[in-house]
Amino acid sequence: DTGVSQNPRHKITKRGQNVTFRCDPISEHNRLYWYRQTLGQGPEFLTYFQNEAQLEKSRLLSDRFSAERPKGSFSTLEIQRTEQGDSAMYLCASSSVSGMNTEAFFGQGTRLTVV
Amino acid sequence: DQQVKQNSPSLSVQEGRISILNCDYTNSMFDYFLWYKKYPAEGPTFLISISSIKDKNEDGRFTVFLNKSAKHLSLHIVPSQPGDSAVYFCAAIQGAQKLVFGQGTRLTINP
């Protein structure tokens, strides 16, 4: 399977705990995005990387959220001290950017439930 | 500030007929537009895209139309099939940066 892979698919955690999600992009893609989606809404942008550089972070991304992409390959998204409002589907996407717009391909997402 | 809007939360179409999904945007700097399809508990799947230098792009049963003066795009699916039932998202990009999504339209194809 050469698509975008996200792990875990589902995560249930108690409020206040830390969680970490992993995304493995399509191997030749240099750009990686994180989005969050709640019921009835479109995906909301969180952050994106070009290779290992984090180019933009949304205002939605509080200090409790941190993302990394060491060596420009896989990426992790960590949420510290989770709150019930963090419950959502977290989506990762990757694309190949060579100075032109191109399609982003999404993984199947990680469903987070904070209880 | 919702830069990409899909004003119809849902749409119901009879199998075999044409489905038309609409999307409006406010940022005139958007230069690339995409449509994604999403099934429950899955990530969005890319369907079709269009550059702002074009007004139409066609791929099989799917056609996207872009009206830059009206800041409006639409996705036509013809003929509609039961497997097309899903949530459809419109997205836009400015300068090869991040995608900005609309709220989605749930399409139901009735047999």
Tab-separated table of N, CA and C in Angstrom, chain B residues 50 54-58 63-66:
chain	number	residue	atom	x	y	z
B	50	ILE	N	-9.305	21.803	-10.704
B	50	ILE	CA	-9.284	22.752	-11.801
B	50	ILE	C	-8.403	23.926	-11.429
B	54	LYS	N	-8.524	27.889	-16.125
B	54	LYS	CA	-9.496	27.148	-16.917
B	54	LYS	C	-10.898	27.429	-16.409
B	55	ASP	N	-11.895	27.075	-17.206
B	55	ASP	CA	-13.270	27.208	-16.733
B	55	ASP	C	-14.000	25.868	-16.681
B	56	LYS	N	-13.327	24.822	-17.129
B	56	LYS	CA	-13.982	23.509	-17.130
B	56	LYS	C	-12.916	22.420	-17.125
B	57	ASN	N	-13.186	21.369	-16.369
B	57	ASN	CA	-12.335	20.177	-16.406
B	57	ASN	C	-13.226	18.962	-16.262
B	58	GLU	N	-12.984	17.968	-17.084
B	58	GLU	CA	-13.862	16.808	-17.144
B	58	GLU	C	-13.061	15.535	-16.931
B	63	THR	N	-17.498	16.495	-13.861
B	63	THR	CA	-17.077	17.729	-14.519
B	63	THR	C	-17.107	18.849	-13.494
B	64	VAL	N	-16.034	19.628	-13.446
B	64	VAL	CA	-16.016	20.794	-12.573
B	64	VAL	C	-16.014	22.045	-13.448
B	65	PHE	N	-16.862	22.996	-13.078
B	65	PHE	CA	-16.970	24.274	-13.765
B	65	PHE	C	-16.526	25.373	-12.817
B	66	LEU	N	-15.757	26.330	-13.359
B	66	LEU	CA	-15.298	27.453	-12.555
B	66	LEU	C	-15.738	28.764	-13.185
